C-alpha atoms as a printed R data frame, in Angstrom:
    type eleno elety resid chain resno       x      y       z
1   ATOM     1    CA   MET     A     1  27.810 16.394 -26.811
2   ATOM     2    CA   LEU     A     2  29.053 13.798 -23.658
3   ATOM     3    CA   THR     A     3  26.076 14.658 -21.083
4   ATOM     4    CA   GLU     A     4  23.398 13.771 -23.962
5   ATOM     5    CA   THR     A     5  25.760 10.502 -25.292
6   ATOM     6    CA   PHE     A     6  25.810  9.264 -21.077
7   ATOM     7    CA   ARG     A     7  22.110 10.541 -20.180
8   ATOM     8    CA   THR     A     8  18.458  8.633 -21.142
9   ATOM     9    CA   PRO     A     9  16.048 12.132 -20.436
10  ATOM    10    CA   ILE     A    10  12.939 10.994 -19.784
11  ATOM    11    CA   GLN     A    11  10.000 12.247 -21.403
12  ATOM    12    CA   ILE     A    12   7.134 13.339 -19.527
13  ATOM    13    CA   ALA     A    13   4.032 14.377 -21.224
14  ATOM    14    CA   ALA     A    14   2.923 17.276 -20.466
15  ATOM    15    CA   SER     A    15  -0.600 17.140 -17.948
16  ATOM    16    CA   THR     A    16  -3.881 18.286 -18.637
17  ATOM    17    CA   ARG     A    17  -4.191 20.152 -15.727
18  ATOM    18    CA   LYS     A    18  -2.208 22.188 -15.016
19  ATOM    19    CA   ILE     A    19  -1.541 23.810 -11.111
20  ATOM    20    CA   SER     A    20  -2.028 27.966 -10.832
21  ATOM    21    CA   HIS     A    21  -0.849 30.158  -8.154
22  ATOM    22    CA   GLN     A    22  -5.186 30.071  -7.669
23  ATOM    23    CA   ASP     A    23  -4.802 26.756  -6.702
24  ATOM    24    CA   ILE     A    24  -5.347 25.690  -2.394
25  ATOM    25    CA   ILE     A    25  -2.803 22.740  -2.202
26  ATOM    26    CA   PHE     A    26  -2.420 19.951  -0.509
27  ATOM    27    CA   CYS     A    27   1.376 18.016   0.755
28  ATOM    28    CA   ILE     A    28   2.276 14.981   1.884
29  ATOM    29    CA   GLY     A    29   4.396 12.394   2.041
30  ATOM    30    CA   SER     A    30   7.853 11.428   2.410
31  ATOM    31    CA   CYS     A    31  11.215 14.113   3.294
32  ATOM    32    CA   PHE     A    32  10.984 14.095  -1.131
33  ATOM    33    CA   ALA     A    33   7.102 16.583  -0.692
34  ATOM    34    CA   GLU     A    34   8.883 18.818   1.390
35  ATOM    35    CA   ASN     A    35  11.171 19.730  -0.777
36  ATOM    36    CA   ILE     A    36   8.804 19.986  -4.046
37  ATOM    37    CA   GLY     A    37   6.764 21.606  -1.198
38  ATOM    38    CA   GLY     A    38   9.416 23.441  -0.116
39  ATOM    39    CA   ARG     A    39  10.186 25.236  -4.024
40  ATOM    40    CA   LEU     A    40   6.125 25.553  -5.305
41  ATOM    41    CA   ARG     A    41   6.383 27.418  -1.082
42  ATOM    42    CA   GLU     A    42   8.930 29.557  -2.133
43  ATOM    43    CA   HIS     A    43   7.680 30.390  -5.680
44  ATOM    44    CA   LYS     A    44   4.462 32.019  -3.344
45  ATOM    45    CA   PHE     A    45   1.833 29.009  -3.877
46  ATOM    46    CA   ARG     A    46  -0.771 28.157  -1.051
47  ATOM    47    CA   ILE     A    47   0.212 25.503   0.162
48  ATOM    48    CA   MET     A    48   0.675 23.717   3.002
49  ATOM    49    CA   GLU     A    49   3.320 20.794   4.214
50  ATOM    50    CA   ASN     A    50   2.825 17.444   5.699
51  ATOM    51    CA   PRO     A    51   0.853 19.303   9.113
52  ATOM    52    CA   HIS     A    52   1.090 16.052  11.082
53  ATOM    53    CA   GLY     A    53   4.794 15.985   9.953
54  ATOM    54    CA   ILE     A    54   6.608 13.432   7.000
55  ATOM    55    CA   LEU     A    55   5.480 10.298   7.159
56  ATOM    56    CA   PHE     A    56   6.858  7.308   4.752
57  ATOM    57    CA   ASN     A    57   4.349  5.341   4.113
58  ATOM    58    CA   PRO     A    58   1.463  4.968   3.312
59  ATOM    59    CA   LEU     A    59  -0.137  3.428   5.695
60  ATOM    60    CA   SER     A    60   0.530  5.984   7.830
61  ATOM    61    CA   ILE     A    61  -0.028  9.221   6.055
62  ATOM    62    CA   GLY     A    62  -3.733  6.983   4.656
63  ATOM    63    CA   GLU     A    63  -4.630  7.232   9.194
64  ATOM    64    CA   CYS     A    64  -3.836 10.543   8.859
65  ATOM    65    CA   LEU     A    65  -5.285 11.639   5.941
66  ATOM    66    CA   GLN     A    66  -8.610 10.162   7.596
67  ATOM    67    CA   GLN     A    67  -8.352 11.493  10.844
68  ATOM    68    CA   ILE     A    68  -7.538 14.368   9.759
69  ATOM    69    CA   LEU     A    69 -10.724 14.247   6.926
70  ATOM    70    CA   GLN     A    70 -12.985 12.944   9.918
71  ATOM    71    CA   GLN     A    71 -11.903 15.563  13.230
72  ATOM    72    CA   ARG     A    72 -11.035 12.669  14.574
73  ATOM    73    CA   GLU     A    73  -8.897 13.639  18.365
74  ATOM    74    CA   PRO     A    74  -5.704 12.760  18.097
75  ATOM    75    CA   ASP     A    75  -4.195  9.770  20.594
76  ATOM    76    CA   LEU     A    76  -3.588 10.590  23.632
77  ATOM    77    CA   PRO     A    77   0.560 10.679  24.230
78  ATOM    78    CA   PHE     A    78   2.918  9.526  26.329
79  ATOM    79    CA   TYR     A    79   5.402 10.385  28.547
80  ATOM    80    CA   HIS     A    80   9.407  9.987  27.911
81  ATOM    81    CA   ASN     A    81  12.582 11.903  29.749
82  ATOM    82    CA   GLY     A    82  10.596 14.972  30.402
83  ATOM    83    CA   LEU     A    83   8.540 15.185  27.173
84  ATOM    84    CA   TRP     A    84   4.700 14.263  26.226
85  ATOM    85    CA   GLN     A    85   4.432 13.112  22.416
86  ATOM    86    CA   SER     A    86   2.971 11.185  20.058
87  ATOM    87    CA   TYR     A    87   3.604  8.009  18.120
88  ATOM    88    CA   GLN     A    88   1.509  9.524  15.157
89  ATOM    89    CA   PHE     A    89   2.863 13.161  15.293
90  ATOM    90    CA   HIS     A    90   6.654 14.353  14.579
91  ATOM    91    CA   GLY     A    91   8.751 16.073  16.976
92  ATOM    92    CA   CYS     A    92   7.767 19.247  17.217
93  ATOM    93    CA   PHE     A    93   4.577 18.448  18.941
94  ATOM    94    CA   SER     A    94   6.770 17.275  21.657
95  ATOM    95    CA   ASN     A    95   5.952 18.674  24.919
96  ATOM    96    CA   PRO     A    96   7.111 19.247  28.884
97  ATOM    97    CA   ASP     A    97   3.291 19.779  28.767
98  ATOM    98    CA   ARG     A    98   0.934 17.378  28.344
99  ATOM    99    CA   GLU     A    99  -2.214 19.186  27.800
100 ATOM   100    CA   THR     A   100   0.232 21.991  25.686
101 ATOM   101    CA   CYS     A   101   1.553 18.569  23.450
102 ATOM   102    CA   ILE     A   102  -2.470 17.842  23.302
103 ATOM   103    CA   ARG     A   103  -3.550 21.114  22.695
104 ATOM   104    CA   GLY     A   104  -1.246 22.109  19.503
105 ATOM   105    CA   MET     A   105  -1.499 18.396  18.295
106 ATOM   106    CA   ARG     A   106  -4.998 19.149  17.782
107 ATOM   107    CA   GLU     A   107  -4.505 22.255  16.478
108 ATOM   108    CA   ALA     A   108  -2.931 21.332  13.376
109 ATOM   109    CA   GLY     A   109  -5.212 18.643  12.910
110 ATOM   110    CA   GLN     A   110  -8.244 21.750  13.025
111 ATOM   111    CA   LYS     A   111  -5.468 24.068  10.451
112 ATOM   112    CA   ALA     A   112  -5.223 20.567   7.902
113 ATOM   113    CA   TYR     A   113  -8.940 20.349   7.879
114 ATOM   114    CA   SER     A   114 -10.333 23.378   7.163
115 ATOM   115    CA   PHE     A   115  -7.016 23.748   4.814
116 ATOM   116    CA   ALA     A   116  -8.280 20.969   3.478
117 ATOM   117    CA   GLN     A   117 -11.712 21.452   2.803
118 ATOM   118    CA   LYS     A   118 -10.370 24.232   0.036
119 ATOM   119    CA   THR     A   119  -7.734 21.806  -1.605
120 ATOM   120    CA   ASP     A   120  -8.016 21.851  -5.305
121 ATOM   121    CA   TRP     A   121  -4.660 19.900  -5.279
122 ATOM   122    CA   LEU     A   122  -3.135 16.972  -3.244
123 ATOM   123    CA   ILE     A   123   0.280 15.759  -3.542
124 ATOM   124    CA   LEU     A   124   0.893 12.829  -2.221
125 ATOM   125    CA   SER     A   125   5.059 11.551  -1.650
126 ATOM   126    CA   LEU     A   126   5.512  7.753  -1.099
127 ATOM   127    CA   GLY     A   127   8.922  7.030   0.391
128 ATOM   128    CA   SER     A   128   8.305  3.099   2.011
129 ATOM   129    CA   ASN     A   129   6.126  1.017   2.885
130 ATOM   130    CA   VAL     A   130   8.232 -1.223   6.142
131 ATOM   131    CA   ILE     A   131   6.264 -0.183   9.331
132 ATOM   132    CA   TYR     A   132   6.895  0.104  12.735
133 ATOM   133    CA   ARG     A   133   4.180 -1.811  15.169
134 ATOM   134    CA   LEU     A   134   4.488 -1.259  19.173
135 ATOM   135    CA   LYS     A   135   4.430 -5.043  20.906
136 ATOM   136    CA   GLU     A   136   2.139 -4.016  23.156
137 ATOM   137    CA   ASN     A   137  -0.347 -3.195  21.848
138 ATOM   138    CA   GLY     A   138   0.827 -3.547  17.225
139 ATOM   139    CA   ASN     A   139  -0.279 -0.040  15.999
140 ATOM   140    CA   VAL     A   140   2.000  1.355  13.670
141 ATOM   141    CA   VAL     A   141   3.735  4.534  14.630
142 ATOM   142    CA   ALA     A   142   4.401  7.627  12.072
143 ATOM   143    CA   ASN     A   143   6.882  8.487  13.850
144 ATOM   144    CA   CYS     A   144   9.560  6.668  16.305
145 ATOM   145    CA   HIS     A   145  10.653  9.069  18.463
146 ATOM   146    CA   LYS     A   146  14.618  7.256  19.226
147 ATOM   147    CA   MET     A   147  12.635  4.690  20.968
148 ATOM   148    CA   PRO     A   148  14.117  1.793  22.887
149 ATOM   149    CA   SER     A   149  14.673 -0.094  19.246
150 ATOM   150    CA   GLY     A   150  12.384 -2.999  21.368
151 ATOM   151    CA   LEU     A   151   9.934 -2.226  21.559
152 ATOM   152    CA   PHE     A   152   9.090 -1.761  18.059
153 ATOM   153    CA   ASP     A   153   8.170 -5.108  15.266
154 ATOM   154    CA   ARG     A   154   9.447 -3.598  11.578
155 ATOM   155    CA   GLN     A   155   7.650 -5.129   8.328
156 ATOM   156    CA   ALA     A   156   6.867 -5.053   5.307
157 ATOM   157    CA   LEU     A   157   3.092 -3.574   4.653
158 ATOM   158    CA   ALA     A   158   1.409 -5.958   1.679
159 ATOM   159    CA   PHE     A   159  -0.348 -4.668  -1.185
160 ATOM   160    CA   GLN     A   160  -3.624 -4.772   0.403
161 ATOM   161    CA   GLN     A   161  -2.465 -4.074   3.776
162 ATOM   162    CA   MET     A   162  -0.410  0.296   1.710
163 ATOM   163    CA   GLN     A   163  -3.624 -0.301  -0.629
164 ATOM   164    CA   ALA     A   164  -6.506  0.331   1.919
165 ATOM   165    CA   PRO     A   165  -5.854  2.907   4.290
166 ATOM   166    CA   LEU     A   166  -4.426  4.944   1.704
167 ATOM   167    CA   GLN     A   167  -7.549  4.723  -1.108
168 ATOM   168    CA   VAL     A   168  -9.390  5.027   1.673
169 ATOM   169    CA   ALA     A   169  -8.300  8.462   2.918
170 ATOM   170    CA   LEU     A   170  -8.514  9.238  -0.902
171 ATOM   171    CA   GLN     A   171 -11.827  8.832  -1.351
172 ATOM   172    CA   LEU     A   172 -13.229 10.389   1.257
173 ATOM   173    CA   PHE     A   173 -10.640 13.148   0.402
174 ATOM   174    CA   LYS     A   174 -12.915 13.505  -2.684
175 ATOM   175    CA   GLN     A   175 -16.528 13.359  -0.854
176 ATOM   176    CA   LEU     A   176 -15.063 16.987   0.324
177 ATOM   177    CA   ARG     A   177 -13.548 18.417  -1.952
178 ATOM   178    CA   PRO     A   178 -15.596 16.844  -5.872
179 ATOM   179    CA   ASN     A   179 -12.780 19.176  -7.683
180 ATOM   180    CA   LEU     A   180  -9.821 17.705  -6.619
181 ATOM   181    CA   GLN     A   181  -7.214 15.889  -8.224
182 ATOM   182    CA   CYS     A   182  -3.702 14.178  -7.162
183 ATOM   183    CA   LEU     A   183  -0.503 13.837  -8.557
184 ATOM   184    CA   LEU     A   184   1.759 11.267  -6.927
185 ATOM   185    CA   THR     A   185   4.683 10.563  -6.354
186 ATOM   186    CA   VAL     A   186   6.956  7.851  -4.676
187 ATOM   187    CA   SER     A   187  10.215  9.333  -3.461
188 ATOM   188    CA   PRO     A   188  13.510  8.893  -5.143
189 ATOM   189    CA   VAL     A   189  15.405  9.250  -1.679
190 ATOM   190    CA   ARG     A   190  17.494  5.768  -0.723
191 ATOM   191    CA   TYR     A   191  16.344  3.732   2.289
192 ATOM   192    CA   ILE     A   192  18.625  1.970   2.775
193 ATOM   193    CA   LYS     A   193  18.543  1.427   6.495
194 ATOM   194    CA   ASN     A   194  19.320 -2.270   6.379
195 ATOM   195    CA   ASN     A   195  20.344 -3.460   2.427
196 ATOM   196    CA   PHE     A   196  19.363 -1.967  -1.184
197 ATOM   197    CA   GLU     A   197  17.973 -5.392  -1.339
198 ATOM   198    CA   GLU     A   198  14.799 -3.969   0.786
199 ATOM   199    CA   ASN     A   199  15.298 -0.521  -0.755
200 ATOM   200    CA   SER     A   200  14.932 -2.083  -4.363
201 ATOM   201    CA   TYR     A   201  11.615 -4.391  -2.736
202 ATOM   202    CA   SER     A   202   9.570 -1.516  -1.425
203 ATOM   203    CA   LYS     A   203  10.262  1.165  -4.346
204 ATOM   204    CA   ALA     A   204   8.926 -0.643  -6.450
205 ATOM   205    CA   ASN     A   205   5.849 -2.298  -4.205
206 ATOM   206    CA   LEU     A   206   5.595  1.754  -4.043
207 ATOM   207    CA   ARG     A   207   5.532  2.218  -7.790
208 ATOM   208    CA   ILE     A   208   2.630 -0.725  -8.041
209 ATOM   209    CA   LEU     A   209   0.136  1.419  -6.156
210 ATOM   210    CA   ALA     A   210   0.979  3.989  -7.892
211 ATOM   211    CA   HIS     A   211   0.079  2.654 -10.868
212 ATOM   212    CA   ARG     A   212  -3.308  0.709  -9.440
213 ATOM   213    CA   LEU     A   213  -4.231  3.718  -8.103
214 ATOM   214    CA   CYS     A   214  -4.130  4.850 -11.068
215 ATOM   215    CA   GLU     A   215  -5.326  2.721 -13.565
216 ATOM   216    CA   SER     A   216  -8.696  3.239 -10.464
217 ATOM   217    CA   PHE     A   217  -8.912  6.452 -10.138
218 ATOM   218    CA   ASP     A   218  -9.593  9.257 -13.288
219 ATOM   219    CA   TRP     A   219  -8.068 11.890 -10.521
220 ATOM   220    CA   ILE     A   220  -5.119 10.779  -9.887
221 ATOM   221    CA   SER     A   221  -2.180 11.046 -12.402
222 ATOM   222    CA   TYR     A   222   1.691 10.203 -11.228
223 ATOM   223    CA   PHE     A   223   5.267 12.241 -11.395
224 ATOM   224    CA   PRO     A   224   8.025 10.645 -12.242
225 ATOM   225    CA   ALA     A   225  10.325 11.281  -9.508
226 ATOM   226    CA   PHE     A   226  11.863  8.134  -9.047
227 ATOM   227    CA   GLU     A   227  12.333  7.190 -12.870
228 ATOM   228    CA   ILE     A   228  13.598 10.876 -12.687
229 ATOM   229    CA   MET     A   229  16.837 10.674 -10.213
230 ATOM   230    CA   ASN     A   230  18.076  7.387 -11.391
231 ATOM   231    CA   ASP     A   231  16.793  6.492 -15.113
232 ATOM   232    CA   ASP     A   232  18.045 10.132 -16.054
233 ATOM   233    CA   LEU     A   233  20.148 10.924 -13.891
234 ATOM   234    CA   ARG     A   234  21.426  8.704 -11.762
235 ATOM   235    CA   ASP     A   235  25.190  8.884 -11.190
236 ATOM   236    CA   TYR     A   236  26.710  9.977  -7.231
237 ATOM   237    CA   ARG     A   237  26.916 13.491  -8.059
238 ATOM   238    CA   PHE     A   238  23.744 13.928  -8.406
239 ATOM   239    CA   TYR     A   239  23.253 12.941  -4.545
240 ATOM   240    CA   ALA     A   240  23.996 14.801  -1.153
241 ATOM   241    CA   LYS     A   241  27.194 13.989   0.905
242 ATOM   242    CA   ASP     A   242  25.236 11.241   2.354
243 ATOM   243    CA   ARG     A   243  24.552  9.295  -0.854
244 ATOM   244    CA   ILE     A   244  21.416  9.614  -0.114
245 ATOM   245    CA   HIS     A   245  18.884 12.517  -0.325
246 ATOM   246    CA   PRO     A   246  18.480 13.790  -3.976
247 ATOM   247    CA   SER     A   247  21.365 17.238  -4.148
248 ATOM   248    CA   GLU     A   248  19.601 20.936  -4.537
249 ATOM   249    CA   GLU     A   249  21.137 20.539  -8.008
250 ATOM   250    CA   ALA     A   250  18.635 17.299  -8.674
251 ATOM   251    CA   ILE     A   251  16.143 18.265  -6.791
252 ATOM   252    CA   ASP     A   252  16.511 21.385  -8.907
253 ATOM   253    CA   TYR     A   253  15.963 19.555 -11.863
254 ATOM   254    CA   ILE     A   254  13.509 17.583 -10.584
255 ATOM   255    CA   TRP     A   255  11.276 20.487 -10.717
256 ATOM   256    CA   ASP     A   256  12.283 22.117 -13.483
257 ATOM   257    CA   CYS     A   257  10.169 18.914 -15.095
258 ATOM   258    CA   PHE     A   258   7.609 19.574 -12.781
259 ATOM   259    CA   SER     A   259   6.850 22.833 -13.955
260 ATOM   260    CA   ASP     A   260   7.137 21.809 -17.951
261 ATOM   261    CA   VAL     A   261   4.994 19.261 -16.699
262 ATOM   262    CA   PHE     A   262   2.269 21.130 -14.535
263 ATOM   263    CA   PHE     A   263   2.683 24.694 -14.708
264 ATOM   264    CA   SER     A   264   1.612 26.859 -18.170
265 ATOM   265    CA   ASP     A   265   3.767 28.749 -19.566
266 ATOM   266    CA   GLU     A   266   2.052 32.375 -18.700
267 ATOM   267    CA   THR     A   267   2.746 31.102 -14.478
268 ATOM   268    CA   LYS     A   268   6.479 29.711 -14.712
269 ATOM   269    CA   GLN     A   269   6.631 33.018 -16.005
270 ATOM   270    CA   LEU     A   270   4.544 34.549 -13.297
271 ATOM   271    CA   ASN     A   271   7.517 31.491 -10.797
272 ATOM   272    CA   SER     A   272  10.462 33.283 -13.084
273 ATOM   273    CA   GLU     A   273   9.574 36.950 -12.271
274 ATOM   274    CA   ILE     A   274   8.936 35.851  -8.726
275 ATOM   275    CA   ALA     A   275  12.322 34.089  -8.680
276 ATOM   276    CA   GLN     A   276  13.713 37.151  -9.317
277 ATOM   277    CA   VAL     A   277  11.793 39.616  -6.215
278 ATOM   278    CA   ARG     A   278  12.849 36.947  -3.804
279 ATOM   279    CA   LYS     A   279  16.170 37.083  -5.612
280 ATOM   280    CA   SER     A   280  16.150 41.235  -4.240
281 ATOM   281    CA   LEU     A   281  14.532 40.408  -1.210
282 ATOM   282    CA   MET     A   282  18.650 38.400   0.132
283 ATOM   283    CA   HIS     A   283  20.459 41.201  -0.923
284 ATOM   284    CA   ASN     A   284  21.950 42.769   2.012
285 ATOM   285    CA   ALA     A   285  22.724 45.628   2.202
286 ATOM   286    CA   THR     A   286  26.457 47.330   2.685
287 ATOM   287    CA   PHE     A   287  24.572 50.311   3.902
288 ATOM   288    CA   PRO     A   288  21.324 49.826   5.896
289 ATOM   289    CA   GLU     A   289  20.539 53.323   6.079
290 ATOM   290    CA   SER     A   290  21.530 55.257   2.676
291 ATOM   291    CA   ASP     A   291  19.846 56.342   0.219
292 ATOM   292    CA   ALA     A   292  20.243 54.222  -2.206
293 ATOM   293    CA   TYR     A   293  18.822 51.689  -0.635
294 ATOM   294    CA   ARG     A   294  16.068 52.571   0.171
295 ATOM   295    CA   GLN     A   295  15.619 53.217  -3.688
296 ATOM   296    CA   PHE     A   296  16.185 49.771  -3.780
297 ATOM   297    CA   CYS     A   297  13.539 48.891  -1.789
298 ATOM   298    CA   GLU     A   298  10.992 51.277  -2.728
299 ATOM   299    CA   THR     A   299  12.113 49.255  -6.242
300 ATOM   300    CA   THR     A   300  12.050 46.301  -5.141
301 ATOM   301    CA   LEU     A   301   7.915 47.027  -3.665
302 ATOM   302    CA   GLN     A   302   6.450 48.955  -6.848
303 ATOM   303    CA   GLN     A   303   7.908 44.646  -8.349
304 ATOM   304    CA   LEU     A   304   5.779 43.200  -6.300
305 ATOM   305    CA   ASN     A   305   2.754 45.492  -5.583
306 ATOM   306    CA   ARG     A   306   2.751 44.963  -9.901
307 ATOM   307    CA   LEU     A   307   2.766 41.274  -9.414
308 ATOM   308    CA   GLN     A   308  -0.017 41.764  -6.944
309 ATOM   309    CA   THR     A   309  -1.714 43.100  -9.446
310 ATOM   310    CA   ARG     A   310  -1.251 40.732 -11.855
311 ATOM   311    CA   CYS     A   311  -2.258 37.518  -9.498
312 ATOM   312    CA   PRO     A   312  -4.069 38.828  -5.822
313 ATOM   313    CA   ALA     A   313  -3.349 35.285  -4.748
314 ATOM   314    CA   LEU     A   314  -0.150 36.095  -4.256
315 ATOM   315    CA   ASP     A   315   1.072 36.806  -0.766
316 ATOM   316    CA   TRP     A   316   3.039 39.446   0.315
317 ATOM   317    CA   GLU     A   317   1.835 41.540   3.173
318 ATOM   318    CA   GLU     A   318   5.665 39.892   5.064
319 ATOM   319    CA   GLU     A   319   7.717 40.742   2.306
320 ATOM   320    CA   ARG     A   320   5.554 44.283   1.809
321 ATOM   321    CA   ARG     A   321   5.858 45.107   5.583
322 ATOM   322    CA   LEU     A   322  10.238 44.458   5.296
323 ATOM   323    CA   LEU     A   323   9.506 47.313   2.339
324 ATOM   324    CA   GLU     A   324   7.976 49.493   3.723
325 ATOM   325    CA   THR     A   325   9.166 49.997   6.864
326 ATOM   326    CA   VAL     A   326  13.021 50.944   4.891
327 ATOM   327    CA   VAL     A   327  10.904 52.846   2.118
328 ATOM   328    CA   HIS     A   328   9.093 55.477   5.064
329 ATOM   329    CA   ASN     A   329  12.262 54.745   7.484
330 ATOM   330    CA   THR     A   330  13.020 59.338   7.110
331 ATOM   331    CA   ASP     A   331  14.902 59.809  10.200
């Protein structure tokens, strides 16, 4: 009773456009995009997440998508502290060897374009309207790589600066994939590095941007992750220890809301069975050489195969290989 009394649950209408395991999903944007992307991946959806790394602002997201969709070469990297790295890519692409760094960025772009050619759903999470420009040339960076702050000018994007590059990218994607559906979210992660006022201003602008895009294009819809976190959960209990990121419990709740909106009953049932198999796969055997464990793996393999028969789009190759190694080990 008290739980309901002190909450205002958000009523979200179920989408008429459902996401299924047959769909190809491209997920890009803030770390919240990776939270949702991670849950989709756990449930065996076919997904690509942030091929350049996490992106927070709409300008960098739009430019990243344009670079991928137009198959442009990556910007040349710069050298600092023994590493070649790019302001447009995550640090995982950095490398002591210049050509290795360039090759890694180029291959990421090629893989992303190949994936985009098959994409059915684009999930895009907007994190902040704050950007950093290099003073030497005015270019907006997607990743500062912990370079000295004096190299950058920090500013908040005006509405048109956010809308134009993102809208161009979305229209390019739609030209490539005429049946594309796009799902926008505003990340519930709080960006309070400087102050709370800036976070409120930033989220308000991002929410207006999402609203305008949904008004302009009937193939773009909005999922209220930000509103669920701030108006439904609305309590520090649902934040991680940093009081900035949603806790696992909050992400679970938002995922359940997402499931109710975008999954059919059949897909939710399949997700539940996939979760059970994954739980079995995480089982740590006390006696891995025992007949009992071999029988356990054989039963799990049978469950996996039944799911594969029902939904051929599921990829269990790695899990099947591990289970068959145990089942067929007669030593």
